[in-house]
Short mmCIF file of C-alpha atoms and ligand atoms in Angstrom, two decimals:
data_model
loop_
_atom_site.label_atom_id
_atom_site.label_comp_id
_atom_site.label_asym_id
_atom_site.label_seq_id
_atom_site.Cartn_x
_atom_site.Cartn_y
_atom_site.Cartn_z
CA MET A 1 -15.97 -32.04 -26.58
CA SER A 2 -17.36 -28.78 -25.17
CA ILE A 3 -15.75 -25.47 -25.99
CA THR A 4 -14.42 -25.08 -22.41
CA THR A 5 -12.86 -28.55 -22.43
CA LEU A 6 -11.31 -27.82 -25.80
CA ALA A 7 -9.96 -24.50 -24.54
CA ASN A 8 -8.55 -26.22 -21.46
CA THR A 9 -6.87 -28.92 -23.56
CA MET A 10 -5.26 -26.30 -25.73
CA ALA A 11 -4.08 -24.33 -22.70
CA THR A 12 -2.54 -27.46 -21.25
CA ALA A 13 -0.73 -28.08 -24.51
CA ASN A 14 0.69 -24.55 -24.41
CA GLY A 15 1.30 -24.24 -20.68
CA SER A 16 4.84 -24.92 -19.56
CA GLY A 17 4.40 -24.17 -15.87
CA TYR A 18 2.29 -24.97 -12.89
CA LEU A 19 0.76 -21.54 -12.35
CA GLN A 20 0.27 -18.94 -15.04
CA LEU A 21 -1.12 -15.47 -15.25
CA ARG A 22 -2.05 -14.60 -18.81
CA GLY A 23 -2.57 -10.99 -19.72
CA VAL A 24 -3.92 -10.15 -16.29
CA GLY A 25 -5.17 -6.60 -15.87
CA LYS A 26 -6.96 -4.99 -12.94
CA ARG A 27 -8.82 -1.72 -12.63
CA PHE A 28 -10.40 -0.28 -9.48
CA GLY A 29 -12.97 2.13 -10.98
CA GLU A 30 -10.96 4.32 -13.34
CA THR A 31 -7.62 3.47 -11.81
CA VAL A 32 -5.52 0.92 -13.71
CA VAL A 33 -3.58 -1.02 -11.10
CA LEU A 34 -2.26 -3.96 -13.21
CA SER A 35 -1.67 -4.08 -16.95
CA ASP A 36 -1.17 -7.19 -19.00
CA LEU A 37 0.77 -9.33 -16.52
CA ASP A 38 2.27 -12.57 -17.80
CA ILE A 39 3.70 -14.78 -15.09
CA ASP A 40 4.73 -18.43 -15.46
CA ILE A 41 5.72 -20.38 -12.37
CA GLY A 42 6.95 -23.98 -12.15
CA GLU A 43 5.94 -26.35 -9.35
CA GLY A 44 8.24 -26.06 -6.35
CA GLU A 45 9.76 -22.73 -7.33
CA PHE A 46 10.42 -19.95 -4.84
CA ILE A 47 9.33 -16.77 -6.61
CA SER A 48 9.62 -13.22 -5.33
CA LEU A 49 7.59 -10.31 -6.65
CA ILE A 50 9.43 -7.10 -5.88
CA GLY A 51 8.63 -3.51 -6.59
CA PRO A 52 8.03 -0.22 -4.86
CA SER A 53 4.98 0.57 -2.74
CA GLY A 54 1.83 0.73 -4.84
CA SER A 55 3.31 -1.20 -7.80
CA GLY A 56 0.58 -3.87 -7.57
CA LYS A 57 2.28 -6.74 -5.68
CA THR A 58 -0.47 -7.38 -3.15
CA THR A 59 -3.14 -7.06 -5.81
CA THR A 60 -1.33 -9.69 -7.90
CA LEU A 61 -1.22 -12.09 -4.93
CA ARG A 62 -4.89 -11.46 -4.17
CA ILE A 63 -5.81 -12.29 -7.76
CA ILE A 64 -3.80 -15.51 -7.58
CA ALA A 65 -5.55 -16.37 -4.26
CA GLY A 66 -8.98 -15.59 -5.76
CA LEU A 67 -9.67 -12.75 -3.32
CA GLU A 68 -9.86 -10.35 -6.21
CA SER A 69 -11.00 -11.01 -9.80
CA PRO A 70 -8.91 -9.68 -12.67
CA THR A 71 -10.61 -7.18 -15.00
CA THR A 72 -8.94 -8.91 -17.97
CA GLY A 73 -6.89 -12.06 -18.49
CA ALA A 74 -6.81 -15.39 -16.75
CA VAL A 75 -5.18 -17.41 -14.00
CA LEU A 76 -4.30 -20.99 -14.97
CA VAL A 77 -3.19 -23.98 -12.88
CA ASP A 78 -1.78 -26.93 -14.77
CA GLY A 79 -3.13 -25.23 -17.87
CA LYS A 80 -6.71 -25.08 -16.58
CA ASP A 81 -8.45 -21.73 -16.23
CA ILE A 82 -9.25 -21.23 -12.52
CA THR A 83 -10.08 -17.51 -12.77
CA ALA A 84 -13.69 -18.10 -11.67
CA LEU A 85 -12.87 -20.38 -8.71
CA LEU A 86 -13.46 -19.18 -5.17
CA PRO A 87 -10.46 -18.89 -2.81
CA ASN A 88 -11.44 -22.06 -0.93
CA GLU A 89 -11.72 -23.97 -4.21
CA ARG A 90 -8.05 -23.27 -4.90
CA ASP A 91 -5.30 -25.31 -3.36
CA PHE A 92 -3.52 -22.20 -2.06
CA ALA A 93 -2.89 -20.57 1.30
CA MET A 94 -1.96 -16.96 1.92
CA VAL A 95 -0.05 -15.24 4.70
CA PHE A 96 -1.16 -11.63 4.77
CA GLN A 97 0.84 -8.41 4.86
CA HIS A 98 -1.13 -7.29 7.92
CA PHE A 99 -1.67 -10.10 10.39
CA ALA A 100 -5.10 -11.61 10.00
CA LEU A 101 -4.99 -13.66 13.19
CA PHE A 102 -7.65 -13.98 15.89
CA PRO A 103 -6.26 -12.04 18.83
CA HIS A 104 -8.57 -13.59 21.41
CA LEU A 105 -7.57 -17.16 20.44
CA ASP A 106 -4.36 -18.79 21.52
CA VAL A 107 -1.54 -19.91 19.22
CA PHE A 108 -2.85 -23.50 18.98
CA GLN A 109 -6.38 -22.41 18.14
CA ASN A 110 -5.20 -19.94 15.52
CA VAL A 111 -3.11 -22.58 13.73
CA ALA A 112 -5.87 -25.23 14.10
CA TYR A 113 -8.51 -22.89 12.65
CA GLY A 114 -8.36 -24.23 9.11
CA LEU A 115 -8.65 -27.81 10.34
CA ARG A 116 -11.51 -27.03 12.71
CA ILE A 117 -13.67 -25.43 10.02
CA ARG A 118 -13.12 -28.60 8.01
CA GLY A 119 -14.70 -30.50 10.92
CA MET A 120 -11.55 -32.24 12.17
CA LYS A 121 -11.67 -34.04 15.58
CA LYS A 122 -9.64 -32.67 18.48
CA ALA A 123 -7.24 -35.62 18.77
CA GLU A 124 -6.39 -35.50 15.07
CA MET A 125 -5.98 -31.74 15.21
CA GLU A 126 -3.41 -32.12 18.02
CA ARG A 127 -1.59 -34.77 16.05
CA GLN A 128 -1.14 -32.28 13.21
CA VAL A 129 -0.84 -28.92 14.94
CA LEU A 130 1.71 -29.74 17.61
CA PRO A 131 4.43 -30.88 15.15
CA MET A 132 3.72 -27.83 13.03
CA LEU A 133 4.21 -25.54 16.06
CA GLU A 134 7.46 -27.37 16.81
CA ARG A 135 8.60 -26.78 13.26
CA VAL A 136 8.08 -23.01 13.43
CA GLY A 137 9.48 -22.80 16.96
CA LEU A 138 6.22 -22.03 18.76
CA ARG A 139 5.62 -25.29 20.67
CA GLU A 140 6.22 -23.59 24.05
CA LEU A 141 3.81 -20.77 23.21
CA ALA A 142 0.89 -23.01 22.17
CA THR A 143 -1.46 -21.66 24.87
CA ARG A 144 -0.41 -17.97 24.61
CA LYS A 145 -2.97 -15.54 23.18
CA VAL A 146 -1.66 -14.14 19.87
CA GLY A 147 -2.35 -10.63 21.13
CA GLU A 148 0.56 -11.22 23.57
CA LEU A 149 3.13 -12.26 20.94
CA SER A 150 5.92 -10.32 19.26
CA GLY A 151 5.65 -9.41 15.59
CA GLY A 152 8.01 -12.25 14.56
CA GLN A 153 6.09 -14.80 16.62
CA ARG A 154 2.79 -13.69 15.13
CA GLN A 155 4.24 -13.95 11.68
CA ARG A 156 5.24 -17.54 12.40
CA VAL A 157 1.69 -18.26 13.62
CA GLY A 158 0.46 -16.95 10.26
CA ILE A 159 2.83 -19.21 8.33
CA ALA A 160 1.97 -22.27 10.47
CA ARG A 161 -1.74 -21.57 10.00
CA ALA A 162 -1.27 -21.39 6.21
CA LEU A 163 0.86 -24.55 6.01
CA ILE A 164 -1.37 -26.69 8.22
CA VAL A 165 -4.00 -27.09 5.52
CA LYS A 166 -1.33 -28.57 3.24
CA PRO A 167 -1.71 -26.14 0.35
CA ARG A 168 0.06 -26.72 -2.94
CA LEU A 169 1.01 -23.06 -3.15
CA LEU A 170 1.93 -20.66 -0.37
CA LEU A 171 1.43 -16.92 -0.96
CA LEU A 172 3.39 -14.71 1.39
CA ASP A 173 2.79 -10.97 1.48
CA GLU A 174 5.73 -9.13 3.09
CA PRO A 175 6.32 -11.97 5.59
CA THR A 176 9.19 -10.12 7.22
CA GLY A 177 7.89 -6.57 6.66
CA SER A 178 7.22 -5.69 10.29
CA LEU A 179 10.31 -7.35 11.80
CA ASP A 180 13.55 -5.78 12.98
CA THR A 181 16.74 -6.62 11.06
CA LYS A 182 17.86 -9.51 13.23
CA LEU A 183 14.46 -11.23 13.27
CA LYS A 184 14.10 -10.54 9.57
CA LEU A 185 17.26 -12.50 8.80
CA ALA A 186 16.19 -15.36 11.10
CA MET A 187 12.79 -15.47 9.40
CA GLN A 188 14.43 -15.55 5.98
CA THR A 189 16.44 -18.61 7.01
CA GLU A 190 13.25 -20.26 8.28
CA LEU A 191 11.35 -19.49 5.11
CA LYS A 192 14.11 -20.94 2.94
CA ALA A 193 14.23 -24.09 5.08
CA LEU A 194 10.42 -24.47 5.06
CA HIS A 195 10.44 -24.16 1.31
CA LYS A 196 13.14 -26.80 0.93
CA GLU A 197 11.50 -29.25 3.37
CA SER A 198 7.98 -28.85 2.05
CA GLY A 199 8.73 -28.83 -1.66
CA LEU A 200 5.79 -26.42 -2.05
CA THR A 201 5.62 -23.54 -4.48
CA PHE A 202 6.22 -20.25 -2.70
CA ILE A 203 5.29 -16.80 -4.07
CA HIS A 204 6.68 -14.13 -1.86
CA VAL A 205 6.09 -10.41 -2.10
CA THR A 206 8.48 -7.82 -0.78
CA HIS A 207 9.70 -4.33 -1.45
CA ASN A 208 13.02 -5.40 0.06
CA GLN A 209 15.17 -6.27 -2.92
CA SER A 210 17.96 -7.84 -0.93
CA GLU A 211 15.51 -10.28 0.72
CA ALA A 212 14.17 -11.25 -2.72
CA LEU A 213 17.65 -11.76 -4.17
CA ALA A 214 18.65 -13.88 -1.17
CA LEU A 215 15.58 -16.15 -1.15
CA ALA A 216 14.12 -16.53 -4.60
CA ASP A 217 14.91 -18.92 -7.42
CA ARG A 218 13.38 -16.34 -9.71
CA VAL A 219 12.35 -12.73 -9.31
CA TYR A 220 9.64 -10.66 -11.02
CA VAL A 221 10.31 -6.93 -10.80
CA MET A 222 7.11 -4.87 -10.84
CA ASN A 223 6.70 -1.18 -11.52
CA ASP A 224 3.47 0.69 -11.87
CA GLY A 225 1.38 -2.44 -12.43
CA ARG A 226 3.69 -4.03 -15.03
CA ILE A 227 6.49 -6.56 -15.04
CA GLU A 228 9.71 -4.75 -15.84
CA GLN A 229 11.90 -7.85 -15.81
CA GLN A 230 11.93 -11.44 -14.65
CA GLY A 231 14.93 -13.70 -14.18
CA SER A 232 17.26 -15.29 -11.65
CA PRO A 233 18.51 -12.99 -8.87
CA THR A 234 21.91 -12.92 -10.59
CA GLU A 235 20.42 -11.94 -13.96
CA VAL A 236 18.28 -9.19 -12.53
CA TYR A 237 21.11 -7.91 -10.33
CA ARG A 238 23.92 -7.99 -12.88
CA TYR A 239 22.00 -7.37 -16.08
CA PRO A 240 19.07 -5.09 -15.33
CA ALA A 241 16.92 -4.76 -18.45
CA THR A 242 15.60 -1.28 -17.85
CA ARG A 243 16.59 1.91 -16.13
CA PHE A 244 13.93 1.31 -13.47
CA VAL A 245 15.38 -2.11 -12.58
CA ALA A 246 18.93 -0.74 -12.56
CA ASP A 247 17.76 1.90 -10.12
CA PHE A 248 15.62 -0.35 -7.93
CA VAL A 249 17.72 -3.50 -7.68
CA GLY A 250 21.17 -3.27 -6.17
CA ARG A 251 23.09 -0.05 -5.89
CA ASN A 252 23.96 1.16 -9.36
CA ASN A 253 25.47 4.25 -10.87
CA LEU A 254 23.68 5.30 -14.03
CA ILE A 255 25.58 7.46 -16.48
CA ASP A 256 23.88 8.64 -19.70
CA GLY A 257 26.03 9.01 -22.81
CA THR A 258 26.88 7.68 -26.27
CA LEU A 259 28.57 4.48 -27.32
CA GLU A 260 30.84 4.68 -30.35
CA HIS A 261 33.97 2.88 -31.63
CA GLY A 262 34.66 1.08 -28.35
CA SER A 263 34.30 4.20 -26.22
CA PHE A 264 31.53 5.57 -24.01
CA ARG A 265 31.27 9.36 -24.18
CA SER A 266 29.45 11.21 -21.41
CA ALA A 267 29.50 14.46 -19.47
CA MET A 268 31.47 12.57 -16.79
CA GLY A 269 34.21 11.77 -19.32
CA THR A 270 35.11 9.42 -22.18
CA PHE A 271 35.81 5.86 -21.09
CA PRO A 272 36.77 2.56 -22.76
CA ALA A 273 33.49 0.79 -23.30
CA GLY A 274 34.45 -2.81 -22.34
CA ALA A 275 33.04 -6.17 -23.18
CA GLY A 276 29.44 -5.26 -22.23
CA ALA A 277 29.23 -2.99 -25.30
CA ALA A 278 30.65 -5.52 -27.76
CA GLN A 279 27.25 -6.76 -29.04
CA LEU A 280 25.59 -3.36 -29.03
CA PRO A 281 25.24 -0.97 -31.95
CA GLY A 282 26.56 2.52 -31.27
CA GLY A 283 24.29 5.34 -30.16
CA ALA A 284 22.75 6.82 -27.07
CA GLY A 285 22.71 4.66 -23.99
CA THR A 286 23.19 4.42 -20.26
CA ALA A 287 26.19 2.88 -18.52
CA VAL A 288 25.17 0.94 -15.40
CA ILE A 289 28.07 0.49 -12.92
CA ARG A 290 27.45 -1.31 -9.64
CA ALA A 291 28.63 0.60 -6.59
CA ASP A 292 30.89 -2.33 -5.64
CA ALA A 293 32.57 -2.19 -9.07
CA ILE A 294 33.84 1.37 -8.45
CA HIS A 295 37.28 1.47 -6.83
CA LEU A 296 39.39 4.28 -5.40
CA GLY A 297 43.11 4.78 -5.36
CA ALA A 298 45.63 3.87 -8.09
CA ALA A 299 43.80 2.65 -11.18
CA GLU A 300 44.69 -0.66 -12.85
CA PRO A 301 46.01 -0.50 -16.43
CA GLY A 302 43.17 -0.31 -18.94
CA ALA A 303 40.73 0.97 -16.31
CA ALA A 304 38.17 3.76 -16.85
CA SER A 305 38.85 6.50 -14.40
CA LEU A 306 37.71 9.99 -13.45
CA PRO A 307 38.47 12.62 -10.83
CA VAL A 308 36.03 12.86 -7.92
CA ARG A 309 35.59 14.58 -4.61
CA LEU A 310 34.36 12.88 -1.43
CA ASP A 311 31.02 14.31 -0.22
CA ALA A 312 30.04 11.86 2.50
CA LEU A 313 30.71 8.42 4.00
CA GLU A 314 28.45 5.74 5.36
CA TYR A 315 29.75 2.83 7.43
CA ALA A 316 27.81 -0.42 7.19
CA GLY A 317 29.74 -3.34 8.65
CA SER A 318 32.45 -4.54 6.28
CA ILE A 319 31.53 -2.00 3.58
CA VAL A 320 32.04 1.74 3.54
CA THR A 321 29.97 3.64 1.06
CA TRP A 322 31.70 6.64 -0.48
CA PHE A 323 29.34 9.29 -1.83
CA LEU A 324 31.36 11.08 -4.50
CA ARG A 325 30.96 14.02 -6.82
CA GLY A 326 32.30 13.62 -10.36
CA PRO A 327 32.69 16.17 -13.18
CA ALA A 328 28.97 16.04 -14.06
CA GLY A 329 27.14 14.40 -11.16
CA PRO A 330 27.24 11.97 -8.23
CA LEU A 331 28.95 8.61 -8.07
CA THR A 332 28.55 6.02 -5.33
CA ALA A 333 31.23 3.46 -4.43
CA ASP A 334 30.93 0.53 -1.98
CA VAL A 335 34.46 0.00 -0.75
CA PRO A 336 35.63 -2.88 1.49
CA ALA A 337 36.26 -1.40 4.95
CA ASP A 338 39.96 -2.41 4.94
CA ASP A 339 40.63 -0.72 1.58
CA SER A 340 38.70 2.31 2.70
CA GLY A 341 40.70 2.53 5.93
CA ARG A 342 43.99 2.43 3.98
CA LEU A 343 42.88 5.45 1.94
CA ASP A 344 42.16 7.44 5.13
CA PRO A 345 39.15 9.19 3.53
CA GLN A 346 38.66 12.88 4.21
CA ILE A 347 35.42 14.66 3.27
CA GLY A 348 36.09 17.28 0.60
CA ASP A 349 39.36 15.68 -0.64
CA ALA A 350 40.05 14.77 -4.30
CA TYR A 351 40.43 11.10 -5.33
CA GLU A 352 40.57 9.06 -8.50
CA ALA A 353 37.64 6.68 -9.00
CA TRP A 354 38.04 3.82 -11.47
CA TRP A 355 36.38 0.66 -12.73
CA ASN A 356 37.10 -2.24 -15.00
CA PRO A 357 35.30 -1.41 -18.28
CA ASP A 358 34.20 -5.07 -18.53
CA ASP A 359 32.12 -4.59 -15.34
CA VAL A 360 29.84 -2.08 -17.07
CA HIS A 361 26.38 -3.10 -18.28
CA TYR A 362 24.71 -0.89 -20.91
CA LEU A 363 21.07 0.02 -21.47
CA ARG A 364 20.09 1.26 -24.88
CA ALA A 365 18.31 4.55 -25.13
CA GLU A 366 15.07 2.93 -26.42
CA THR A 367 14.72 1.10 -23.14
CA ARG A 368 15.31 4.33 -21.31
CA ASP A 369 12.84 6.32 -23.35
CA GLY A 370 10.25 3.57 -23.17
CA LEU A 371 9.76 4.26 -19.51
CA LYS A 372 7.50 6.97 -18.26
CA GLY A 373 8.99 9.33 -15.76
CA GLY A 374 12.45 7.71 -16.23
N1 LIG B 1 -9.58 -2.01 -3.22
C1 LIG B 1 -8.91 -1.05 -3.86
N2 LIG B 1 -9.55 0.03 -4.38
C2 LIG B 1 -8.89 0.98 -5.04
N3 LIG B 1 -7.53 0.99 -5.21
C3 LIG B 1 -6.85 -0.01 -4.72
C4 LIG B 1 -7.48 -1.08 -4.00
N4 LIG B 1 -6.50 -1.96 -3.64
C5 LIG B 1 -5.34 -1.47 -4.08
N5 LIG B 1 -5.54 -0.30 -4.74
C6 LIG B 1 -4.49 0.51 -5.36
O1 LIG B 1 -3.76 -0.31 -6.26
C7 LIG B 1 -2.37 0.04 -6.28
C8 LIG B 1 -1.56 -1.21 -6.00
O2 LIG B 1 -1.80 -1.62 -4.69
P1 LIG B 1 -1.08 -2.88 -4.05
O3 LIG B 1 -1.63 -3.03 -2.66
O4 LIG B 1 -1.22 -4.05 -4.95
O5 LIG B 1 0.45 -2.38 -4.02
P2 LIG B 1 1.71 -3.07 -3.36
O6 LIG B 1 2.70 -3.20 -4.44
O7 LIG B 1 1.32 -4.28 -2.60
O8 LIG B 1 2.22 -1.93 -2.36
P3 LIG B 1 2.87 -2.03 -0.88
O9 LIG B 1 4.35 -2.34 -1.08
O10 LIG B 1 2.67 -0.67 -0.30
O11 LIG B 1 2.14 -3.10 -0.14
C9 LIG B 1 -2.23 1.13 -5.26
O12 LIG B 1 -2.15 2.37 -5.93
C10 LIG B 1 -3.43 1.02 -4.40
O13 LIG B 1 -3.82 2.27 -3.86
MG1 LIG B 2 1.35 -4.77 -0.59
#
């Protein structure tokens, strides 16, 4: 047995998932763009990579696709090291952040491209392309030049073109990034349905956290070229592991203070700590309170409460966001529109804000201090 075969056998024995990134790092010249990424994806999963602009999401996808080689680490499929394989030797297809369509070709020709370069006959191409166009709602536009399509239609051409070659893995870079809100939601529904129907593995990149939480089975949160946290949308949303995640995912209030003897002491006040603190040792920490866990009006018995003033309001459908000022800093509350209406909010007026102490999630100070710039 050669050394490579031996290494592959061992990797297979260790590998739990379909696609793995092991200690992947990437430098462009002196700039470190990715550091020590470990990603493990099961076949058929819908994964979202989220993170702010420049956090390394596209670079990660390009490394998976083989369009970029990692400086360190390896990419494995079914436990086999594929780091050195060319993009066309991998069973993947990618839909790019910026449309990479041929503007002078029509919709049919764009989608058929991957089949044509494989030397497929016209009749067979039609047999495959037309149902695909039907599926993404572009059958009527088959002969339209892609230069004359809307952003959403072009995005669907990109997805159809990627799916037509029957990849095992679909990589989607900001597939809804250039769409308006209504189209974005329609495209999300389509993506979810395509994923379900096809049974393929999807890796989807977005800086829109609500899209990721809505679509993905599992989310990887990236910051500055590292994975901050991975988990189900619920885990990441309700139990952020770091200050960065608490800030980036959802709308959270972060209050620094000290946990001791069942209380949380901070410049905003001293509050009952609640069940979230039960397993934690005392000491410095940050209370993370979701904006929709902050209520206004008469507090329930046992609640944590503090006096606030109303600075500003934002109306967004069934939710009204109250921007408040507490004794030592701002506080944000997402209030159901009906409740908000009953309170007849007046900018500048005093209110009592309260929350159920059991709704608070705590971060320990080590986590906080471990982050640069936090
Ligand atoms: N070819 C390159 N040469 C040098 N630096 C690069 C190159 N490609 C990307 N970078 C840098 O790597 C970092 C990560 O870029 P990347 O495109 O992966 O970010 P991203 O998370 O996809 O951001 P966005 O949300 O804006 O698309 C950025 O600072 C970027 O400027
Ligand atoms: Mg990008």
